PDB file of C-alpha atoms in Angstrom:
ATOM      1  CA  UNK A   1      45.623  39.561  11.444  1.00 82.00           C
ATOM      2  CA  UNK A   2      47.136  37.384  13.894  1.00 84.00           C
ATOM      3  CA  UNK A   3      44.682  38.640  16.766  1.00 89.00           C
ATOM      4  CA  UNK A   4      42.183  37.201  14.628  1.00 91.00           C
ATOM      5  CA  UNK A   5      43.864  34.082  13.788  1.00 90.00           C
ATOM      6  CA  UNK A   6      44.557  33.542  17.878  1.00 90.00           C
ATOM      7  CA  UNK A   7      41.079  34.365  18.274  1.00 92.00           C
ATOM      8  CA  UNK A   8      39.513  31.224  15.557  1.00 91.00           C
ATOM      9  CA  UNK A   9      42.249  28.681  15.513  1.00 91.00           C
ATOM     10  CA  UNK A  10      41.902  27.242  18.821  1.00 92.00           C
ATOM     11  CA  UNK A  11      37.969  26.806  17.598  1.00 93.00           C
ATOM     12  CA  UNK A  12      38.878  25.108  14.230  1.00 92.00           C
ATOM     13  CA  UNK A  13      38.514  21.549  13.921  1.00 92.00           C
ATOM     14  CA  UNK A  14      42.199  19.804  14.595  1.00 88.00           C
ATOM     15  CA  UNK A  15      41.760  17.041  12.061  1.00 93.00           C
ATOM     16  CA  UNK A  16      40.956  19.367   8.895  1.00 94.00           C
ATOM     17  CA  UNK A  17      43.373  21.752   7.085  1.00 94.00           C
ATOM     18  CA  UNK A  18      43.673  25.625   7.697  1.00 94.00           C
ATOM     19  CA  UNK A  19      43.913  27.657   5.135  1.00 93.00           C
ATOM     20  CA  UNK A  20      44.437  31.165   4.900  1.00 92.00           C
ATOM     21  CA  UNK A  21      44.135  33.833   1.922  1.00 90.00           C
ATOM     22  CA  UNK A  22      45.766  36.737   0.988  1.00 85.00           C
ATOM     23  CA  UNK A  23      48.907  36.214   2.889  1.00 83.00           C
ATOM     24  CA  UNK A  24      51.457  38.814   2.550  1.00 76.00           C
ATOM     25  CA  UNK A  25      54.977  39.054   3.323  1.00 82.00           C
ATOM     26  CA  UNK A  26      57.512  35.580   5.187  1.00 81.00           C
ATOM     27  CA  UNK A  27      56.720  37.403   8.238  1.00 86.00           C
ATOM     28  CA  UNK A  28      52.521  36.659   7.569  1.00 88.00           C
ATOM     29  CA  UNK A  29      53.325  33.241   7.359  1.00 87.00           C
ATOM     30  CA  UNK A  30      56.069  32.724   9.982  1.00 88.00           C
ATOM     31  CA  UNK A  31      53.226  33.820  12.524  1.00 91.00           C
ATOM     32  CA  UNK A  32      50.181  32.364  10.673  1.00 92.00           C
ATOM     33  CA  UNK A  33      52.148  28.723  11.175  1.00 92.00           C
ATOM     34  CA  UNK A  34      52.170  29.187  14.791  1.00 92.00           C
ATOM     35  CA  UNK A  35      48.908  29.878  14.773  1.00 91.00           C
ATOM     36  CA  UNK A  36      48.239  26.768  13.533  1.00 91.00           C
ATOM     37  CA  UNK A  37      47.835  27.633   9.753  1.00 92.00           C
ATOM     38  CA  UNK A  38      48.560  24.845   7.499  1.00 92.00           C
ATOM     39  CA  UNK A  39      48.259  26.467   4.039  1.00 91.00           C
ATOM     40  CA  UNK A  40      48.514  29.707   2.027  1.00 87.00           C
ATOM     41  CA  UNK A  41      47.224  31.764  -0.891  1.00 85.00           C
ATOM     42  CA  UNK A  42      50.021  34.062  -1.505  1.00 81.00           C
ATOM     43  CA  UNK A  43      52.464  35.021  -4.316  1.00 84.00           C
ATOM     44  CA  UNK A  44      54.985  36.744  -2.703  1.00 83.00           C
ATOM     45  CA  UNK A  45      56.827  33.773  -2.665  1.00 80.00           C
ATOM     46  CA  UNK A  46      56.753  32.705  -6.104  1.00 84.00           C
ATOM     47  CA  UNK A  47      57.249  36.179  -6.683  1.00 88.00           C
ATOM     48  CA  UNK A  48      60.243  36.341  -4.895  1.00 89.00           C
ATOM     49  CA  UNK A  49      61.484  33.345  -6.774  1.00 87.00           C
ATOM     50  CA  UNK A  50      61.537  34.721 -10.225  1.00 92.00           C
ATOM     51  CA  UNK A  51      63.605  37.128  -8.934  1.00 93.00           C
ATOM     52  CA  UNK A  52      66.082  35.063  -7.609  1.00 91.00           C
ATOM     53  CA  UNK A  53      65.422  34.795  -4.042  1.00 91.00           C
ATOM     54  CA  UNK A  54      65.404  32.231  -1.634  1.00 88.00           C
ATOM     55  CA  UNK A  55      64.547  32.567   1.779  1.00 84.00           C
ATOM     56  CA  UNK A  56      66.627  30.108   4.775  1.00 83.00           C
ATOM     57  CA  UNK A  57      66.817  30.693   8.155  1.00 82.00           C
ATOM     58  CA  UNK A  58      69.631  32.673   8.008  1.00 84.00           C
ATOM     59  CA  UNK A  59      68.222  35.264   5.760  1.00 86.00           C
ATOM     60  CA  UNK A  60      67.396  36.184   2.551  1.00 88.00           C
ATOM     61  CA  UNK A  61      69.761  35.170  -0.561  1.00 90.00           C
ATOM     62  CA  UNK A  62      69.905  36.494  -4.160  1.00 94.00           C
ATOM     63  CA  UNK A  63      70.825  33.696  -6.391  1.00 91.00           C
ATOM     64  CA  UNK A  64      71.216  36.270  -9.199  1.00 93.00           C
ATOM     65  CA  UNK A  65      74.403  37.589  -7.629  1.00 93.00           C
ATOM     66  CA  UNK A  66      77.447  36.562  -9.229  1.00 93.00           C
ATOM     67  CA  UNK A  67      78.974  34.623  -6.201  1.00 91.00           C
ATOM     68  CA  UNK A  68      76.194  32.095  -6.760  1.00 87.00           C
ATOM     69  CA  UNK A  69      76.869  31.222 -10.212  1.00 84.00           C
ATOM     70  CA  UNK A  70      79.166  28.081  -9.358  1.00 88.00           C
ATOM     71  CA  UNK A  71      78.425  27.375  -6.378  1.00 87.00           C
ATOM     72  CA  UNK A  72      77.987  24.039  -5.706  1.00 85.00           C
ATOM     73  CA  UNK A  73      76.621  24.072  -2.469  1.00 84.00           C
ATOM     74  CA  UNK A  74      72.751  23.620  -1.107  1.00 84.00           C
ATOM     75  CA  UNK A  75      71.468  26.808   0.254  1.00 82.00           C
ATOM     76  CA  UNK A  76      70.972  24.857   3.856  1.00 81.00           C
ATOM     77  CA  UNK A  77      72.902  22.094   5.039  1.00 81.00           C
ATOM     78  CA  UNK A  78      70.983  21.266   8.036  1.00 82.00           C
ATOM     79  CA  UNK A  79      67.394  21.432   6.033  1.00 79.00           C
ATOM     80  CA  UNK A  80      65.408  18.154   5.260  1.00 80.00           C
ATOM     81  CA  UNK A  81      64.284  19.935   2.608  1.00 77.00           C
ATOM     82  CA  UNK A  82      65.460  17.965  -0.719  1.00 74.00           C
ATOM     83  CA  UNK A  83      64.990  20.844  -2.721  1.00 69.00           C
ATOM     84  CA  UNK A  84      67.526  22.866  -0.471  1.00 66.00           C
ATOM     85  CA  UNK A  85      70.196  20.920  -0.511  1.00 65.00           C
ATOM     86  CA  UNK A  86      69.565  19.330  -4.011  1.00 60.00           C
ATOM     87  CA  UNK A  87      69.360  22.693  -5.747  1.00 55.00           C
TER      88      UNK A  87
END
Protein backbone atom coordinates (compact mmCIF):
# COMPACT_ATOMS: atom_id res chain seq x y z
CA UNK A 1 0.00 0.00 0.00
CA UNK A 2 2.44 2.56 0.72
CA UNK A 3 4.45 1.82 -2.63
CA UNK A 4 1.38 2.88 -4.16
CA UNK A 5 0.68 5.80 -2.11
CA UNK A 6 4.61 7.04 -2.82
CA UNK A 7 3.91 6.30 -6.26
CA UNK A 8 0.36 8.93 -6.62
CA UNK A 9 0.85 11.42 -3.88
CA UNK A 10 3.56 13.41 -5.24
CA UNK A 11 1.00 13.64 -8.49
CA UNK A 12 -2.07 14.73 -6.39
CA UNK A 13 -3.06 18.19 -6.41
CA UNK A 14 -1.44 20.01 -3.07
CA UNK A 15 -4.38 22.30 -2.45
CA UNK A 16 -7.21 19.47 -2.27
CA UNK A 17 -7.67 16.80 0.46
CA UNK A 18 -6.38 13.09 0.30
CA UNK A 19 -8.34 10.65 1.27
CA UNK A 20 -7.81 7.15 1.63
CA UNK A 21 -10.24 4.01 2.19
CA UNK A 22 -10.07 0.98 3.86
CA UNK A 23 -7.32 1.82 6.19
CA UNK A 24 -6.33 -0.81 8.54
CA UNK A 25 -4.36 -0.92 11.57
CA UNK A 26 -2.32 2.82 13.53
CA UNK A 27 0.52 1.55 11.64
CA UNK A 28 -1.67 2.18 7.97
CA UNK A 29 -2.13 5.51 9.00
CA UNK A 30 1.16 6.46 10.72
CA UNK A 31 2.70 5.82 7.12
CA UNK A 32 -0.30 6.95 4.98
CA UNK A 33 0.26 10.61 6.88
CA UNK A 34 3.69 10.78 5.65
CA UNK A 35 2.66 10.10 2.55
CA UNK A 36 0.78 12.96 2.53
CA UNK A 37 -2.72 11.45 3.38
CA UNK A 38 -5.00 13.81 5.00
CA UNK A 39 -8.04 11.62 5.79
CA UNK A 40 -9.29 8.08 6.52
CA UNK A 41 -12.11 5.56 6.17
CA UNK A 42 -11.34 3.18 8.86
CA UNK A 43 -12.94 1.75 12.05
CA UNK A 44 -10.30 0.32 13.77
CA UNK A 45 -10.11 3.25 15.66
CA UNK A 46 -13.49 3.71 16.83
CA UNK A 47 -13.29 0.19 17.28
CA UNK A 48 -10.58 0.33 19.47
CA UNK A 49 -12.37 2.95 21.46
CA UNK A 50 -15.32 1.01 22.59
CA UNK A 51 -13.03 -1.15 23.95
CA UNK A 52 -11.28 1.11 25.95
CA UNK A 53 -8.25 1.99 24.14
CA UNK A 54 -6.44 4.93 23.46
CA UNK A 55 -3.53 5.18 21.47
CA UNK A 56 -0.44 8.12 22.56
CA UNK A 57 2.85 8.12 21.55
CA UNK A 58 4.00 6.14 24.12
CA UNK A 59 1.85 3.20 23.40
CA UNK A 60 -1.25 1.75 23.66
CA UNK A 61 -3.48 2.21 27.00
CA UNK A 62 -6.54 0.28 28.28
CA UNK A 63 -8.74 2.65 30.07
CA UNK A 64 -10.78 -0.37 31.23
CA UNK A 65 -8.02 -1.40 33.61
CA UNK A 66 -8.61 -0.67 37.07
CA UNK A 67 -5.60 1.75 37.60
CA UNK A 68 -7.48 4.15 35.33
CA UNK A 69 -10.58 4.42 37.19
CA UNK A 70 -9.50 7.66 39.25
CA UNK A 71 -7.12 8.86 37.59
CA UNK A 72 -7.18 12.27 37.15
CA UNK A 73 -4.65 12.79 34.77
CA UNK A 74 -4.80 13.48 30.70
CA UNK A 75 -3.48 10.58 28.84
CA UNK A 76 -0.63 13.12 27.27
CA UNK A 77 0.69 16.04 28.85
CA UNK A 78 2.66 17.38 26.08
CA UNK A 79 -0.40 16.88 23.39
CA UNK A 80 -2.33 19.98 21.99
CA UNK A 81 -4.88 17.77 21.72
CA UNK A 82 -7.87 19.14 24.08
CA UNK A 83 -9.42 15.96 24.14
CA UNK A 84 -6.14 14.35 25.63
CA UNK A 85 -5.57 16.25 28.27
CA UNK A 86 -9.28 17.22 28.96
CA UNK A 87 -10.41 13.61 29.15
Amino acid sequence: MIAVLDSICPILPGDKLRYLMRVGTLDDILQSVACGIDMFDCVMPMRAGYHGLAFTRFGRINLCNARYVEDPYPLDPQSLCSAACDL
